[in-house]
PDB file of C-alpha atoms in Angstrom:
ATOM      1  CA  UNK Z   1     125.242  87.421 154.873  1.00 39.00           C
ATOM      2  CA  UNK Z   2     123.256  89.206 152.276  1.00 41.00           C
ATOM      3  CA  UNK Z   3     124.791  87.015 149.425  1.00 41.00           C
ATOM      4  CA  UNK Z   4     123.233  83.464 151.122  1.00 43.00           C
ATOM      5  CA  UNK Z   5     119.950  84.614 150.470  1.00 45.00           C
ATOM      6  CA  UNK Z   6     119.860  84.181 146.961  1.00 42.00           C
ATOM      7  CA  UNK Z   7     121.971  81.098 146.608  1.00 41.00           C
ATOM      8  CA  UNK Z   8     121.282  79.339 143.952  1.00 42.00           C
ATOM      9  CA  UNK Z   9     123.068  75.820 144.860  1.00 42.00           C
ATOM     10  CA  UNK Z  10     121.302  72.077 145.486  1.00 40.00           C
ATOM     11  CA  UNK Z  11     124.464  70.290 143.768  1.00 42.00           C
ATOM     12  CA  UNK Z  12     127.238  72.098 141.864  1.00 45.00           C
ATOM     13  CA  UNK Z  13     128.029  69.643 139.045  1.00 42.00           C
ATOM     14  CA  UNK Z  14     129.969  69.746 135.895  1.00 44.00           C
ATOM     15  CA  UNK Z  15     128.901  69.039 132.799  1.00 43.00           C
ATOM     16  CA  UNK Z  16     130.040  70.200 128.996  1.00 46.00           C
ATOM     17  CA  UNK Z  17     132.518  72.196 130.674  1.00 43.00           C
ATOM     18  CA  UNK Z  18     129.264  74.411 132.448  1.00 45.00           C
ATOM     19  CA  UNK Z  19     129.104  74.772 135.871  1.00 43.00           C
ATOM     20  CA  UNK Z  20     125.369  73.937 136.624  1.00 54.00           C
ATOM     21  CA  UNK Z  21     123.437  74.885 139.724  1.00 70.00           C
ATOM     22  CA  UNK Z  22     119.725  74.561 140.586  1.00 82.00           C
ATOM     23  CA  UNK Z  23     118.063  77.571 141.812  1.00 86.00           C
ATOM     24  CA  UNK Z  24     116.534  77.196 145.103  1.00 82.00           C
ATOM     25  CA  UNK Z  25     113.783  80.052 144.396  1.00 88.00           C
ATOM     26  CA  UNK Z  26     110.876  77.894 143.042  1.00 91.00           C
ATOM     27  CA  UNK Z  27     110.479  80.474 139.845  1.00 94.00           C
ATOM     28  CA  UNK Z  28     113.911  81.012 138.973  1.00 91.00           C
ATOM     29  CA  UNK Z  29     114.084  77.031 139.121  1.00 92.00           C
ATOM     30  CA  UNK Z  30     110.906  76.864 136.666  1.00 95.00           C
ATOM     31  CA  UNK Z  31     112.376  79.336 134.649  1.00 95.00           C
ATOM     32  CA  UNK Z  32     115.997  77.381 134.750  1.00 92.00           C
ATOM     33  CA  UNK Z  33     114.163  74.190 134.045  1.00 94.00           C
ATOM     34  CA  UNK Z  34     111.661  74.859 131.270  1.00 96.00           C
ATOM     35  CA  UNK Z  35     114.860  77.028 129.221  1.00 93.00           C
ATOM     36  CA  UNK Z  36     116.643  73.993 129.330  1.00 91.00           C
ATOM     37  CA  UNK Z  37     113.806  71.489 128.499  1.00 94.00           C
ATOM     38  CA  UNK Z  38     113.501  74.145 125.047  1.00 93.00           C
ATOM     39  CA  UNK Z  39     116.506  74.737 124.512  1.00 91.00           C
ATOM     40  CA  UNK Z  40     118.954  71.546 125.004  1.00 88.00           C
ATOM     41  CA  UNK Z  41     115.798  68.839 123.882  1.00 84.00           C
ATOM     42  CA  UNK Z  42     116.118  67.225 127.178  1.00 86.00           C
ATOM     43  CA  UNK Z  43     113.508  65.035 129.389  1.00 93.00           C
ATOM     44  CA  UNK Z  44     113.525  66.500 132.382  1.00 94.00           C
ATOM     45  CA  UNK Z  45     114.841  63.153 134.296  1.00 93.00           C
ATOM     46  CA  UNK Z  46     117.834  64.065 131.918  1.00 91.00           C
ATOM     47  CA  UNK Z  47     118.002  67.504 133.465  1.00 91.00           C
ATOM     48  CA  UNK Z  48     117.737  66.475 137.043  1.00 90.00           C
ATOM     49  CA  UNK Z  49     119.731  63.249 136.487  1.00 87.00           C
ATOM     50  CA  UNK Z  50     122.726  65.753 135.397  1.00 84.00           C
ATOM     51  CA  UNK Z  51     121.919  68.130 137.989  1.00 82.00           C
ATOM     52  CA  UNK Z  52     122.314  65.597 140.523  1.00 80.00           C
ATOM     53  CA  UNK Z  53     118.797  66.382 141.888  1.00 85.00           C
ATOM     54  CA  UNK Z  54     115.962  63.840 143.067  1.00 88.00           C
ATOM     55  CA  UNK Z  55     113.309  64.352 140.569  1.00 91.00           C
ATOM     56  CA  UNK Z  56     110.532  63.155 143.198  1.00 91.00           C
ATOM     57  CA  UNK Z  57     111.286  66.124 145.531  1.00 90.00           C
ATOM     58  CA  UNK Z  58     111.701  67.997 142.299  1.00 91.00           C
ATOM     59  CA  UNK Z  59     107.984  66.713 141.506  1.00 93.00           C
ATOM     60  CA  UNK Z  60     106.926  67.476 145.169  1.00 92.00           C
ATOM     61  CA  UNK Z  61     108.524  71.170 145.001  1.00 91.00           C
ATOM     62  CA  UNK Z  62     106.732  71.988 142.439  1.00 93.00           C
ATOM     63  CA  UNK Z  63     103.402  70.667 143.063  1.00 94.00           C
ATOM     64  CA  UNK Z  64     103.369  72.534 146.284  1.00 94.00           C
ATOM     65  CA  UNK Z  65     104.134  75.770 144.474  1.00 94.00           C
ATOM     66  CA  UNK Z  66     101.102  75.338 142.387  1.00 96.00           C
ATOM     67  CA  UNK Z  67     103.338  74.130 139.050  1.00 96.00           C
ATOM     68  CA  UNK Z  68     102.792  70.960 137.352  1.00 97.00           C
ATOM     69  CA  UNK Z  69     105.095  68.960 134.515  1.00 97.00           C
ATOM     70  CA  UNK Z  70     103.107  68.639 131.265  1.00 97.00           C
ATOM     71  CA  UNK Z  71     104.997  65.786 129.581  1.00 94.00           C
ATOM     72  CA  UNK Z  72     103.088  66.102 126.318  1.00 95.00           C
ATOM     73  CA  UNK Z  73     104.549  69.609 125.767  1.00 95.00           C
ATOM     74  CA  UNK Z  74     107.637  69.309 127.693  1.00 95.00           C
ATOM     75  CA  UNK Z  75     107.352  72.304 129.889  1.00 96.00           C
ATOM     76  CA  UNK Z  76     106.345  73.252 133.562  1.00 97.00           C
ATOM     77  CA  UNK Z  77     103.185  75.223 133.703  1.00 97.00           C
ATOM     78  CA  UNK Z  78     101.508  76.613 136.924  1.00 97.00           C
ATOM     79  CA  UNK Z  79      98.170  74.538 137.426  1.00 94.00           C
TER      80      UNK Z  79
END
């Protein structure tokens, strides 16, 4: 069906009454990722921990999509 292309579910998990998903497109996922690294002060272990989400095949996702985590800033940049 049209609607399964753009699914954007790894784990559907609850948390402060928000319905959190992780997108499965690799820049709607960067995008989802860094706006909550800014805007809720998180690390992102906190972010994947909460999203239910293994942060090495996190790590491994986005090293194969040319993205890197920069720790110092907080933020996913491309490489």
């Amino acid at each position: 069906k049209w609607w399964r292309r753009n699914l954007w579910v790894l784990k559907d998990v609850k948390w402060k009454g928000w319905n959190l998903m992780l997108p499965n497109d690799i820049n709607m996922l960067v995008s989802f990722l860094n706006t909550k690294l800014r805007d809720d002060d998180m690390s992102l272990a906190q972010i994947l921990e909460i999203n239910d989400a293994n942060e090495i095949e996190i790590m491994e996702l986005l090293d194969v999509n040319g993205y890197y985590f920069d720790e110092k800033i907080n933020q996913i940049k491309i490489k």
